[in-house]
């Protein structure tokens, strides 16, 4: 899928091609006491947009340290690529 979204405090839209990584319908969410929705994986975006998203996420994780369990150190991610 293709998505366009704005980052908080920024008027320029981020454009990315994504794949649906998971989908949870309402009946499953009710049974498992989770939320409905989808999760997407970014598969293609410009280097500029990727840098903007990365910067936004790093700033967010600085403010919300309990969410850091999902953060890989940027150098580790580059080594895997």
mmCIF file with all atom_site columns, N, CA and C in Angstrom:
data_model
loop_
_atom_site.group_PDB
_atom_site.id
_atom_site.type_symbol
_atom_site.label_atom_id
_atom_site.label_alt_id
_atom_site.label_comp_id
_atom_site.label_asym_id
_atom_site.label_entity_id
_atom_site.label_seq_id
_atom_site.pdbx_PDB_ins_code
_atom_site.Cartn_x
_atom_site.Cartn_y
_atom_site.Cartn_z
_atom_site.occupancy
_atom_site.B_iso_or_equiv
_atom_site.pdbx_formal_charge
_atom_site.auth_seq_id
_atom_site.auth_comp_id
_atom_site.auth_asym_id
_atom_site.auth_atom_id
_atom_site.pdbx_PDB_model_num
ATOM 1   N N  . UNK A 1 1  ? 0.844   -1.173  0.000  1.00 0.00 ? 1  UNK A N  1
ATOM 2   C CA . UNK A 1 1  ? 0.000   0.000   0.000  1.00 0.00 ? 1  UNK A CA 1
ATOM 3   C C  . UNK A 1 1  ? 0.891   1.238   0.000  1.00 0.00 ? 1  UNK A C  1
ATOM 4   N N  . UNK A 1 2  ? 0.349   2.341   -0.423 1.00 0.00 ? 2  UNK A N  1
ATOM 5   C CA . UNK A 1 2  ? 1.046   3.613   -0.341 1.00 0.00 ? 2  UNK A CA 1
ATOM 6   C C  . UNK A 1 2  ? 0.358   4.464   0.702  1.00 0.00 ? 2  UNK A C  1
ATOM 7   N N  . UNK A 1 3  ? 1.164   5.131   1.533  1.00 0.00 ? 3  UNK A N  1
ATOM 8   C CA . UNK A 1 3  ? 0.615   6.002   2.567  1.00 0.00 ? 3  UNK A CA 1
ATOM 9   C C  . UNK A 1 3  ? 1.288   7.360   2.496  1.00 0.00 ? 3  UNK A C  1
ATOM 10  N N  . UNK A 1 4  ? 0.558   8.366   2.884  1.00 0.00 ? 4  UNK A N  1
ATOM 11  C CA . UNK A 1 4  ? 1.053   9.716   3.065  1.00 0.00 ? 4  UNK A CA 1
ATOM 12  C C  . UNK A 1 4  ? 0.591   10.126  4.450  1.00 0.00 ? 4  UNK A C  1
ATOM 13  N N  . UNK A 1 5  ? 1.490   10.649  5.266  1.00 0.00 ? 5  UNK A N  1
ATOM 14  C CA . UNK A 1 5  ? 1.093   11.091  6.602  1.00 0.00 ? 5  UNK A CA 1
ATOM 15  C C  . UNK A 1 5  ? 1.987   12.249  7.026  1.00 0.00 ? 5  UNK A C  1
ATOM 16  N N  . UNK A 1 6  ? 1.445   13.055  7.931  1.00 0.00 ? 6  UNK A N  1
ATOM 17  C CA . UNK A 1 6  ? 2.199   14.189  8.455  1.00 0.00 ? 6  UNK A CA 1
ATOM 18  C C  . UNK A 1 6  ? 2.758   13.829  9.824  1.00 0.00 ? 6  UNK A C  1
ATOM 19  N N  . UNK A 1 7  ? 3.958   14.286  10.086 1.00 0.00 ? 7  UNK A N  1
ATOM 20  C CA . UNK A 1 7  ? 4.532   14.159  11.415 1.00 0.00 ? 7  UNK A CA 1
ATOM 21  C C  . UNK A 1 7  ? 4.066   15.353  12.241 1.00 0.00 ? 7  UNK A C  1
ATOM 22  N N  . UNK A 1 8  ? 3.883   15.186  13.543 1.00 0.00 ? 8  UNK A N  1
ATOM 23  C CA . UNK A 1 8  ? 3.438   16.310  14.377 1.00 0.00 ? 8  UNK A CA 1
ATOM 24  C C  . UNK A 1 8  ? 4.359   17.523  14.215 1.00 0.00 ? 8  UNK A C  1
ATOM 25  N N  . UNK A 1 9  ? 3.738   18.684  14.034 1.00 0.00 ? 9  UNK A N  1
ATOM 26  C CA . UNK A 1 9  ? 4.495   19.916  13.905 1.00 0.00 ? 9  UNK A CA 1
ATOM 27  C C  . UNK A 1 9  ? 5.176   20.106  12.564 1.00 0.00 ? 9  UNK A C  1
ATOM 28  N N  . UNK A 1 10 ? 4.806   19.311  11.561 1.00 0.00 ? 10 UNK A N  1
ATOM 29  C CA . UNK A 1 10 ? 5.451   19.397  10.262 1.00 0.00 ? 10 UNK A CA 1
ATOM 30  C C  . UNK A 1 10 ? 4.387   19.309  9.175  1.00 0.00 ? 10 UNK A C  1
ATOM 31  N N  . UNK A 1 11 ? 4.354   20.285  8.284  1.00 0.00 ? 11 UNK A N  1
ATOM 32  C CA . UNK A 1 11 ? 3.342   20.311  7.231  1.00 0.00 ? 11 UNK A CA 1
ATOM 33  C C  . UNK A 1 11 ? 3.659   19.392  6.054  1.00 0.00 ? 11 UNK A C  1
ATOM 34  N N  . UNK A 1 12 ? 4.919   19.068  5.854  1.00 0.00 ? 12 UNK A N  1
ATOM 35  C CA . UNK A 1 12 ? 5.294   18.233  4.718  1.00 0.00 ? 12 UNK A CA 1
ATOM 36  C C  . UNK A 1 12 ? 4.919   16.779  4.969  1.00 0.00 ? 12 UNK A C  1
ATOM 37  N N  . UNK A 1 13 ? 4.178   16.206  4.046  1.00 0.00 ? 13 UNK A N  1
ATOM 38  C CA . UNK A 1 13 ? 3.760   14.811  4.194  1.00 0.00 ? 13 UNK A CA 1
ATOM 39  C C  . UNK A 1 13 ? 4.916   13.860  3.923  1.00 0.00 ? 13 UNK A C  1
ATOM 40  N N  . UNK A 1 14 ? 4.941   12.770  4.664  1.00 0.00 ? 14 UNK A N  1
ATOM 41  C CA . UNK A 1 14 ? 5.872   11.669  4.422  1.00 0.00 ? 14 UNK A CA 1
ATOM 42  C C  . UNK A 1 14 ? 5.165   10.705  3.478  1.00 0.00 ? 14 UNK A C  1
ATOM 43  N N  . UNK A 1 15 ? 5.860   10.227  2.477  1.00 0.00 ? 15 UNK A N  1
ATOM 44  C CA . UNK A 1 15 ? 5.290   9.266   1.527  1.00 0.00 ? 15 UNK A CA 1
ATOM 45  C C  . UNK A 1 15 ? 6.076   7.977   1.643  1.00 0.00 ? 15 UNK A C  1
ATOM 46  N N  . UNK A 1 16 ? 5.354   6.863   1.768  1.00 0.00 ? 16 UNK A N  1
ATOM 47  C CA . UNK A 1 16 ? 6.032   5.569   1.887  1.00 0.00 ? 16 UNK A CA 1
ATOM 48  C C  . UNK A 1 16 ? 5.213   4.480   1.216  1.00 0.00 ? 16 UNK A C  1
ATOM 49  N N  . UNK A 1 17 ? 5.908   3.496   0.685  1.00 0.00 ? 17 UNK A N  1
ATOM 50  C CA . UNK A 1 17 ? 5.269   2.261   0.243  1.00 0.00 ? 17 UNK A CA 1
ATOM 51  C C  . UNK A 1 17 ? 5.433   1.286   1.397  1.00 0.00 ? 17 UNK A C  1
ATOM 52  N N  . UNK A 1 18 ? 4.365   0.564   1.692  1.00 0.00 ? 18 UNK A N  1
ATOM 53  C CA . UNK A 1 18 ? 4.350   -0.321  2.858  1.00 0.00 ? 18 UNK A CA 1
ATOM 54  C C  . UNK A 1 18 ? 3.746   -1.667  2.488  1.00 0.00 ? 18 UNK A C  1
ATOM 55  N N  . UNK A 1 19 ? 3.954   -2.619  3.381  1.00 0.00 ? 19 UNK A N  1
ATOM 56  C CA . UNK A 1 19 ? 3.239   -3.884  3.289  1.00 0.00 ? 19 UNK A CA 1
ATOM 57  C C  . UNK A 1 19 ? 2.476   -4.048  4.595  1.00 0.00 ? 19 UNK A C  1
ATOM 58  N N  . UNK A 1 20 ? 1.338   -4.692  4.532  1.00 0.00 ? 20 UNK A N  1
ATOM 59  C CA . UNK A 1 20 ? 0.568   -4.964  5.741  1.00 0.00 ? 20 UNK A CA 1
ATOM 60  C C  . UNK A 1 20 ? 1.281   -6.093  6.486  1.00 0.00 ? 20 UNK A C  1
ATOM 61  N N  . UNK A 1 21 ? 1.738   -5.807  7.695  1.00 0.00 ? 21 UNK A N  1
ATOM 62  C CA . UNK A 1 21 ? 2.481   -6.778  8.487  1.00 0.00 ? 21 UNK A CA 1
ATOM 63  C C  . UNK A 1 21 ? 1.535   -7.620  9.346  1.00 0.00 ? 21 UNK A C  1
ATOM 64  N N  . UNK A 1 22 ? 0.444   -7.016  9.805  1.00 0.00 ? 22 UNK A N  1
ATOM 65  C CA . UNK A 1 22 ? -0.569  -7.762  10.562 1.00 0.00 ? 22 UNK A CA 1
ATOM 66  C C  . UNK A 1 22 ? -1.906  -7.049  10.452 1.00 0.00 ? 22 UNK A C  1
ATOM 67  N N  . UNK A 1 23 ? -2.959  -7.798  10.686 1.00 0.00 ? 23 UNK A N  1
ATOM 68  C CA . UNK A 1 23 ? -4.328  -7.281  10.643 1.00 0.00 ? 23 UNK A CA 1
ATOM 69  C C  . UNK A 1 23 ? -5.126  -7.994  11.721 1.00 0.00 ? 23 UNK A C  1
ATOM 70  N N  . UNK A 1 24 ? -5.881  -7.230  12.520 1.00 0.00 ? 24 UNK A N  1
ATOM 71  C CA . UNK A 1 24 ? -6.673  -7.820  13.590 1.00 0.00 ? 24 UNK A CA 1
ATOM 72  C C  . UNK A 1 24 ? -8.110  -7.296  13.506 1.00 0.00 ? 24 UNK A C  1
ATOM 73  N N  . UNK A 1 25 ? -9.057  -8.154  13.070 1.00 0.00 ? 25 UNK A N  1
ATOM 74  C CA . UNK A 1 25 ? -10.457 -7.722  12.978 1.00 0.00 ? 25 UNK A CA 1
ATOM 75  C C  . UNK A 1 25 ? -11.087 -7.591  14.369 1.00 0.00 ? 25 UNK A C  1
ATOM 76  N N  . UNK A 1 26 ? -12.235 -6.920  14.433 1.00 0.00 ? 26 UNK A N  1
ATOM 77  C CA . UNK A 1 26 ? -12.904 -6.635  15.707 1.00 0.00 ? 26 UNK A CA 1
ATOM 78  C C  . UNK A 1 26 ? -13.214 -7.894  16.509 1.00 0.00 ? 26 UNK A C  1
ATOM 79  N N  . UNK A 1 27 ? -13.670 -8.961  15.843 1.00 0.00 ? 27 UNK A N  1
ATOM 80  C CA . UNK A 1 27 ? -14.034 -10.164 16.594 1.00 0.00 ? 27 UNK A CA 1
ATOM 81  C C  . UNK A 1 27 ? -12.815 -10.821 17.257 1.00 0.00 ? 27 UNK A C  1
ATOM 82  N N  . UNK A 1 28 ? -11.676 -10.768 16.611 1.00 0.00 ? 28 UNK A N  1
ATOM 83  C CA . UNK A 1 28 ? -10.449 -11.310 17.210 1.00 0.00 ? 28 UNK A CA 1
ATOM 84  C C  . UNK A 1 28 ? -9.983  -10.402 18.352 1.00 0.00 ? 28 UNK A C  1
ATOM 85  N N  . UNK A 1 29 ? -10.035 -9.101  18.141 1.00 0.00 ? 29 UNK A N  1
ATOM 86  C CA . UNK A 1 29 ? -9.615  -8.156  19.176 1.00 0.00 ? 29 UNK A CA 1
ATOM 87  C C  . UNK A 1 29 ? -10.469 -8.311  20.429 1.00 0.00 ? 29 UNK A C  1
ATOM 88  N N  . UNK A 1 30 ? -11.762 -8.491  20.259 1.00 0.00 ? 30 UNK A N  1
ATOM 89  C CA . UNK A 1 30 ? -12.646 -8.662  21.417 1.00 0.00 ? 30 UNK A CA 1
ATOM 90  C C  . UNK A 1 30 ? -12.309 -9.946  22.164 1.00 0.00 ? 30 UNK A C  1
ATOM 91  N N  . UNK A 1 31 ? -12.040 -11.004 21.442 1.00 0.00 ? 31 UNK A N  1
ATOM 92  C CA . UNK A 1 31 ? -11.734 -12.298 22.050 1.00 0.00 ? 31 UNK A CA 1
ATOM 93  C C  . UNK A 1 31 ? -10.386 -12.290 22.774 1.00 0.00 ? 31 UNK A C  1
ATOM 94  N N  . UNK A 1 32 ? -9.418  -11.547 22.241 1.00 0.00 ? 32 UNK A N  1
ATOM 95  C CA . UNK A 1 32 ? -8.072  -11.538 22.813 1.00 0.00 ? 32 UNK A CA 1
ATOM 96  C C  . UNK A 1 32 ? -7.799  -10.288 23.657 1.00 0.00 ? 32 UNK A C  1
ATOM 97  N N  . UNK A 1 33 ? -8.807  -9.438  23.784 1.00 0.00 ? 33 UNK A N  1
ATOM 98  C CA . UNK A 1 33 ? -8.687  -8.194  24.566 1.00 0.00 ? 33 UNK A CA 1
ATOM 99  C C  . UNK A 1 33 ? -7.533  -7.323  24.073 1.00 0.00 ? 33 UNK A C  1
ATOM 100 N N  . UNK A 1 34 ? -7.444  -7.181  22.774 1.00 0.00 ? 34 UNK A N  1
ATOM 101 C CA . UNK A 1 34 ? -6.461  -6.311  22.139 1.00 0.00 ? 34 UNK A CA 1
ATOM 102 C C  . UNK A 1 34 ? -7.209  -5.298  21.287 1.00 0.00 ? 34 UNK A C  1
ATOM 103 N N  . UNK A 1 35 ? -6.490  -4.497  20.551 1.00 0.00 ? 35 UNK A N  1
ATOM 104 C CA . UNK A 1 35 ? -7.130  -3.488  19.707 1.00 0.00 ? 35 UNK A CA 1
ATOM 105 C C  . UNK A 1 35 ? -7.283  -3.996  18.271 1.00 0.00 ? 35 UNK A C  1
ATOM 106 N N  . UNK A 1 36 ? -8.234  -3.415  17.577 1.00 0.00 ? 36 UNK A N  1
ATOM 107 C CA . UNK A 1 36 ? -8.397  -3.709  16.159 1.00 0.00 ? 36 UNK A CA 1
ATOM 108 C C  . UNK A 1 36 ? -7.410  -2.874  15.369 1.00 0.00 ? 36 UNK A C  1
ATOM 109 N N  . UNK A 1 37 ? -7.191  -3.245  14.143 1.00 0.00 ? 37 UNK A N  1
ATOM 110 C CA . UNK A 1 37 ? -6.366  -2.415  13.281 1.00 0.00 ? 37 UNK A CA 1
ATOM 111 C C  . UNK A 1 37 ? -5.397  -3.212  12.445 1.00 0.00 ? 37 UNK A C  1
ATOM 112 N N  . UNK A 1 38 ? -4.446  -2.462  11.874 1.00 0.00 ? 38 UNK A N  1
ATOM 113 C CA . UNK A 1 38 ? -3.396  -3.072  11.068 1.00 0.00 ? 38 UNK A CA 1
ATOM 114 C C  . UNK A 1 38 ? -2.051  -2.494  11.498 1.00 0.00 ? 38 UNK A C  1
ATOM 115 N N  . UNK A 1 39 ? -1.010  -3.231  11.216 1.00 0.00 ? 39 UNK A N  1
ATOM 116 C CA . UNK A 1 39 ? 0.352   -2.739  11.369 1.00 0.00 ? 39 UNK A CA 1
ATOM 117 C C  . UNK A 1 39 ? 1.008   -2.812  10.015 1.00 0.00 ? 39 UNK A C  1
ATOM 118 N N  . UNK A 1 40 ? 1.787   -1.794  9.695  1.00 0.00 ? 40 UNK A N  1
ATOM 119 C CA . UNK A 1 40 ? 2.453   -1.776  8.395  1.00 0.00 ? 40 UNK A CA 1
ATOM 120 C C  . UNK A 1 40 ? 3.964   -1.731  8.574  1.00 0.00 ? 40 UNK A C  1
ATOM 121 N N  . UNK A 1 41 ? 4.658   -2.248  7.587  1.00 0.00 ? 41 UNK A N  1
ATOM 122 C CA . UNK A 1 41 ? 6.113   -2.190  7.526  1.00 0.00 ? 41 UNK A CA 1
ATOM 123 C C  . UNK A 1 41 ? 6.479   -1.297  6.357  1.00 0.00 ? 41 UNK A C  1
ATOM 124 N N  . UNK A 1 42 ? 7.318   -0.300  6.606  1.00 0.00 ? 42 UNK A N  1
ATOM 125 C CA . UNK A 1 42 ? 7.796   0.544   5.520  1.00 0.00 ? 42 UNK A CA 1
ATOM 126 C C  . UNK A 1 42 ? 8.739   -0.281  4.657  1.00 0.00 ? 42 UNK A C  1
ATOM 127 N N  . UNK A 1 43 ? 8.502   -0.300  3.359  1.00 0.00 ? 43 UNK A N  1
ATOM 128 C CA . UNK A 1 43 ? 9.398   -1.028  2.462  1.00 0.00 ? 43 UNK A CA 1
ATOM 129 C C  . UNK A 1 43 ? 10.130  -0.096  1.505  1.00 0.00 ? 43 UNK A C  1
ATOM 130 N N  . UNK A 1 44 ? 9.605   1.113   1.312  1.00 0.00 ? 44 UNK A N  1
ATOM 131 C CA . UNK A 1 44 ? 10.274  2.067   0.417  1.00 0.00 ? 44 UNK A CA 1
ATOM 132 C C  . UNK A 1 44 ? 9.853   3.478   0.770  1.00 0.00 ? 44 UNK A C  1
ATOM 133 N N  . UNK A 1 45 ? 10.851  4.346   0.962  1.00 0.00 ? 45 UNK A N  1
ATOM 134 C CA . UNK A 1 45 ? 10.597  5.777   1.135  1.00 0.00 ? 45 UNK A CA 1
ATOM 135 C C  . UNK A 1 45 ? 11.892  6.510   0.826  1.00 0.00 ? 45 UNK A C  1
ATOM 136 N N  . UNK A 1 46 ? 11.774  7.775   0.555  1.00 0.00 ? 46 UNK A N  1
ATOM 137 C CA . UNK A 1 46 ? 12.971  8.549   0.219  1.00 0.00 ? 46 UNK A CA 1
ATOM 138 C C  . UNK A 1 46 ? 13.891  8.632   1.436  1.00 0.00 ? 46 UNK A C  1
ATOM 139 N N  . UNK A 1 47 ? 15.160  8.864   1.166  1.00 0.00 ? 47 UNK A N  1
ATOM 140 C CA . UNK A 1 47 ? 16.127  9.008   2.259  1.00 0.00 ? 47 UNK A CA 1
ATOM 141 C C  . UNK A 1 47 ? 15.758  10.190  3.144  1.00 0.00 ? 47 UNK A C  1
ATOM 142 N N  . UNK A 1 48 ? 15.268  11.254  2.539  1.00 0.00 ? 48 UNK A N  1
ATOM 143 C CA . UNK A 1 48 ? 14.863  12.441  3.305  1.00 0.00 ? 48 UNK A CA 1
ATOM 144 C C  . UNK A 1 48 ? 13.707  12.129  4.244  1.00 0.00 ? 48 UNK A C  1
ATOM 145 N N  . UNK A 1 49 ? 12.682  11.439  3.728  1.00 0.00 ? 49 UNK A N  1
ATOM 146 C CA . UNK A 1 49 ? 11.543  11.080  4.579  1.00 0.00 ? 49 UNK A CA 1
ATOM 147 C C  . UNK A 1 49 ? 11.950  10.086  5.660  1.00 0.00 ? 49 UNK A C  1
ATOM 148 N N  . UNK A 1 50 ? 12.815  9.138   5.319  1.00 0.00 ? 50 UNK A N  1
ATOM 149 C CA . UNK A 1 50 ? 13.280  8.163   6.310  1.00 0.00 ? 50 UNK A CA 1
ATOM 150 C C  . UNK A 1 50 ? 14.019  8.875   7.443  1.00 0.00 ? 50 UNK A C  1
ATOM 151 N N  . UNK A 1 51 ? 14.841  9.857   7.109  1.00 0.00 ? 51 UNK A N  1
ATOM 152 C CA . UNK A 1 51 ? 15.565  10.609  8.134  1.00 0.00 ? 51 UNK A CA 1
ATOM 153 C C  . UNK A 1 51 ? 14.602  11.389  9.019  1.00 0.00 ? 51 UNK A C  1
ATOM 154 N N  . UNK A 1 52 ? 13.563  11.962  8.420  1.00 0.00 ? 52 UNK A N  1
ATOM 155 C CA . UNK A 1 52 ? 12.567  12.708  9.212  1.00 0.00 ? 52 UNK A CA 1
ATOM 156 C C  . UNK A 1 52 ? 11.815  11.784  10.155 1.00 0.00 ? 52 UNK A C  1
ATOM 157 N N  . UNK A 1 53 ? 11.407  10.614  9.677  1.00 0.00 ? 53 UNK A N  1
ATOM 158 C CA . UNK A 1 53 ? 10.695  9.653   10.529 1.00 0.00 ? 53 UNK A CA 1
ATOM 159 C C  . UNK A 1 53 ? 11.623  9.173   11.639 1.00 0.00 ? 53 UNK A C  1
ATOM 160 N N  . UNK A 1 54 ? 12.851  8.843   11.307 1.00 0.00 ? 54 UNK A N  1
ATOM 161 C CA . UNK A 1 54 ? 13.819  8.379   12.307 1.00 0.00 ? 54 UNK A CA 1
ATOM 162 C C  . UNK A 1 54 ? 14.026  9.441   13.385 1.00 0.00 ? 54 UNK A C  1
ATOM 163 N N  . UNK A 1 55 ? 14.192  10.694  12.992 1.00 0.00 ? 55 UNK A N  1
ATOM 164 C CA . UNK A 1 55 ? 14.395  11.780  13.949 1.00 0.00 ? 55 UNK A CA 1
ATOM 165 C C  . UNK A 1 55 ? 13.175  11.933  14.863 1.00 0.00 ? 55 UNK A C  1
ATOM 166 N N  . UNK A 1 56 ? 11.986  11.859  14.285 1.00 0.00 ? 56 UNK A N  1
ATOM 167 C CA . UNK A 1 56 ? 10.763  11.962  15.082 1.00 0.00 ? 56 UNK A CA 1
ATOM 168 C C  . UNK A 1 56 ? 10.682  10.824  16.102 1.00 0.00 ? 56 UNK A C  1
ATOM 169 N N  . UNK A 1 57 ? 10.969  9.601   15.658 1.00 0.00 ? 57 UNK A N  1
ATOM 170 C CA . UNK A 1 57 ? 10.892  8.451   16.575 1.00 0.00 ? 57 UNK A CA 1
ATOM 171 C C  . UNK A 1 57 ? 11.938  8.535   17.674 1.00 0.00 ? 57 UNK A C  1
ATOM 172 N N  . UNK A 1 58 ? 13.147  8.949   17.343 1.00 0.00 ? 58 UNK A N  1
ATOM 173 C CA . UNK A 1 58 ? 14.174  9.073   18.375 1.00 0.00 ? 58 UNK A CA 1
ATOM 174 C C  . UNK A 1 58 ? 13.788  10.121  19.415 1.00 0.00 ? 58 UNK A C  1
ATOM 175 N N  . UNK A 1 59 ? 13.235  11.252  18.971 1.00 0.00 ? 59 UNK A N  1
ATOM 176 C CA . UNK A 1 59 ? 12.791  12.284  19.909 1.00 0.00 ? 59 UNK A CA 1
ATOM 177 C C  . UNK A 1 59 ? 11.651  11.752  20.782 1.00 0.00 ? 59 UNK A C  1
ATOM 178 N N  . UNK A 1 60 ? 10.726  11.023  20.186 1.00 0.00 ? 60 UNK A N  1
ATOM 179 C CA . UNK A 1 60 ? 9.617   10.439  20.943 1.00 0.00 ? 60 UNK A CA 1
ATOM 180 C C  . UNK A 1 60 ? 10.140  9.466   21.996 1.00 0.00 ? 60 UNK A C  1
ATOM 181 N N  . UNK A 1 61 ? 11.080  8.610   21.617 1.00 0.00 ? 61 UNK A N  1
ATOM 182 C CA . UNK A 1 61 ? 11.608  7.618   22.549 1.00 0.00 ? 61 UNK A CA 1
ATOM 183 C C  . UNK A 1 61 ? 12.421  8.253   23.674 1.00 0.00 ? 61 UNK A C  1
ATOM 184 N N  . UNK A 1 62 ? 12.996  9.407   23.424 1.00 0.00 ? 62 UNK A N  1
ATOM 185 C CA . UNK A 1 62 ? 13.672  10.134  24.503 1.00 0.00 ? 62 UNK A CA 1
ATOM 186 C C  . UNK A 1 62 ? 12.655  10.580  25.552 1.00 0.00 ? 62 UNK A C  1
ATOM 187 N N  . UNK A 1 63 ? 11.450  10.954  25.096 1.00 0.00 ? 63 UNK A N  1
ATOM 188 C CA . UNK A 1 63 ? 10.401  11.399  26.019 1.00 0.00 ? 63 UNK A CA 1
ATOM 189 C C  . UNK A 1 63 ? 9.650   10.233  26.644 1.00 0.00 ? 63 UNK A C  1
ATOM 190 N N  . UNK A 1 64 ? 9.631   9.079   25.994 1.00 0.00 ? 64 UNK A N  1
ATOM 191 C CA . UNK A 1 64 ? 8.880   7.901   26.447 1.00 0.00 ? 64 UNK A CA 1
ATOM 192 C C  . UNK A 1 64 ? 9.826   6.707   26.590 1.00 0.00 ? 64 UNK A C  1
ATOM 193 N N  . UNK A 1 65 ? 10.693  6.698   27.585 1.00 0.00 ? 65 UNK A N  1
ATOM 194 C CA . UNK A 1 65 ? 11.720  5.660   27.653 1.00 0.00 ? 65 UNK A CA 1
ATOM 195 C C  . UNK A 1 65 ? 11.182  4.237   27.799 1.00 0.00 ? 65 UNK A C  1
ATOM 196 N N  . UNK A 1 66 ? 9.994   4.055   28.334 1.00 0.00 ? 66 UNK A N  1
ATOM 197 C CA . UNK A 1 66 ? 9.482   2.681   28.486 1.00 0.00 ? 66 UNK A CA 1
ATOM 198 C C  . UNK A 1 66 ? 9.185   2.029   27.145 1.00 0.00 ? 66 UNK A C  1
ATOM 199 N N  . UNK A 1 67 ? 9.061   2.812   26.082 1.00 0.00 ? 67 UNK A N  1
ATOM 200 C CA . UNK A 1 67 ? 8.797   2.267   24.755 1.00 0.00 ? 67 UNK A CA 1
ATOM 201 C C  . UNK A 1 67 ? 10.077  1.860   24.033 1.00 0.00 ? 67 UNK A C  1
ATOM 202 N N  . UNK A 1 68 ? 11.216  2.098   24.649 1.00 0.00 ? 68 UNK A N  1
ATOM 203 C CA . UNK A 1 68 ? 12.502  1.843   23.990 1.00 0.00 ? 68 UNK A CA 1
ATOM 204 C C  . UNK A 1 68 ? 12.777  0.371   23.758 1.00 0.00 ? 68 UNK A C  1
ATOM 205 N N  . UNK A 1 69 ? 12.042  -0.519  24.390 1.00 0.00 ? 69 UNK A N  1
ATOM 206 C CA . UNK A 1 69 ? 12.312  -1.954  24.206 1.00 0.00 ? 69 UNK A CA 1
ATOM 207 C C  . UNK A 1 69 ? 12.211  -2.370  22.740 1.00 0.00 ? 69 UNK A C  1
ATOM 208 N N  . UNK A 1 70 ? 11.521  -1.565  21.927 1.00 0.00 ? 70 UNK A N  1
ATOM 209 C CA . UNK A 1 70 ? 11.365  -1.875  20.510 1.00 0.00 ? 70 UNK A CA 1
ATOM 210 C C  . UNK A 1 70 ? 12.426  -1.199  19.649 1.00 0.00 ? 70 UNK A C  1
ATOM 211 N N  . UNK A 1 71 ? 13.271  -0.385  20.246 1.00 0.00 ? 71 UNK A N  1
ATOM 212 C CA . UNK A 1 71 ? 14.266  0.374   19.495 1.00 0.00 ? 71 UNK A CA 1
ATOM 213 C C  . UNK A 1 71 ? 15.556  -0.407  19.369 1.00 0.00 ? 71 UNK A C  1
ATOM 214 N N  . UNK A 1 72 ? 15.993  -0.581  18.137 1.00 0.00 ? 72 UNK A N  1
ATOM 215 C CA . UNK A 1 72 ? 17.335  -1.104  17.900 1.00 0.00 ? 72 UNK A CA 1
ATOM 216 C C  . UNK A 1 72 ? 18.253  0.087   17.759 1.00 0.00 ? 72 UNK A C  1
ATOM 217 N N  . UNK A 1 73 ? 19.448  -0.045  18.243 1.00 0.00 ? 73 UNK A N  1
ATOM 218 C CA . UNK A 1 73 ? 20.413  1.037   18.118 1.00 0.00 ? 73 UNK A CA 1
ATOM 219 C C  . UNK A 1 73 ? 20.660  1.269   16.622 1.00 0.00 ? 73 UNK A C  1
ATOM 220 N N  . UNK A 1 74 ? 20.664  2.533   16.165 1.00 0.00 ? 74 UNK A N  1
ATOM 221 C CA . UNK A 1 74 ? 20.802  2.813   14.723 1.00 0.00 ? 74 UNK A CA 1
ATOM 222 C C  . UNK A 1 74 ? 21.997  2.133   14.061 1.00 0.00 ? 74 UNK A C  1
ATOM 223 N N  . UNK A 1 75 ? 23.132  2.023   14.739 1.00 0.00 ? 75 UNK A N  1
ATOM 224 C CA . UNK A 1 75 ? 24.297  1.374   14.145 1.00 0.00 ? 75 UNK A CA 1
ATOM 225 C C  . UNK A 1 75 ? 24.037  -0.126  13.934 1.00 0.00 ? 75 UNK A C  1
ATOM 226 N N  . UNK A 1 76 ? 23.296  -0.757  14.852 1.00 0.00 ? 76 UNK A N  1
ATOM 227 C CA . UNK A 1 76 ? 22.972  -2.166  14.701 1.00 0.00 ? 76 UNK A CA 1
ATOM 228 C C  . UNK A 1 76 ? 22.116  -2.398  13.466 1.00 0.00 ? 76 UNK A C  1
ATOM 229 N N  . UNK A 1 77 ? 21.162  -1.523  13.237 1.00 0.00 ? 77 UNK A N  1
ATOM 230 C CA . UNK A 1 77 ? 20.281  -1.647  12.074 1.00 0.00 ? 77 UNK A CA 1
ATOM 231 C C  . UNK A 1 77 ? 21.085  -1.501  10.781 1.00 0.00 ? 77 UNK A C  1
ATOM 232 N N  . UNK A 1 78 ? 22.056  -0.575  10.765 1.00 0.00 ? 78 UNK A N  1
ATOM 233 C CA . UNK A 1 78 ? 22.870  -0.362  9.561  1.00 0.00 ? 78 UNK A CA 1
ATOM 234 C C  . UNK A 1 78 ? 23.764  -1.582  9.302  1.00 0.00 ? 78 UNK A C  1
ATOM 235 N N  . UNK A 1 79 ? 24.268  -2.214  10.367 1.00 0.00 ? 79 UNK A N  1
ATOM 236 C CA . UNK A 1 79 ? 25.125  -3.383  10.193 1.00 0.00 ? 79 UNK A CA 1
ATOM 237 C C  . UNK A 1 79 ? 24.361  -4.552  9.596  1.00 0.00 ? 79 UNK A C  1
ATOM 238 N N  . UNK A 1 80 ? 23.064  -4.682  9.939  1.00 0.00 ? 80 UNK A N  1
ATOM 239 C CA . UNK A 1 80 ? 22.243  -5.777  9.423  1.00 0.00 ? 80 UNK A CA 1
ATOM 240 C C  . UNK A 1 80 ? 21.906  -5.588  7.964  1.00 0.00 ? 80 UNK A C  1
ATOM 241 N N  . UNK A 1 81 ? 21.855  -4.328  7.496  1.00 0.00 ? 81 UNK A N  1
ATOM 242 C CA . UNK A 1 81 ? 21.451  -4.041  6.114  1.00 0.00 ? 81 UNK A CA 1
ATOM 243 C C  . UNK A 1 81 ? 22.502  -4.427  5.120  1.00 0.00 ? 81 UNK A C  1
#
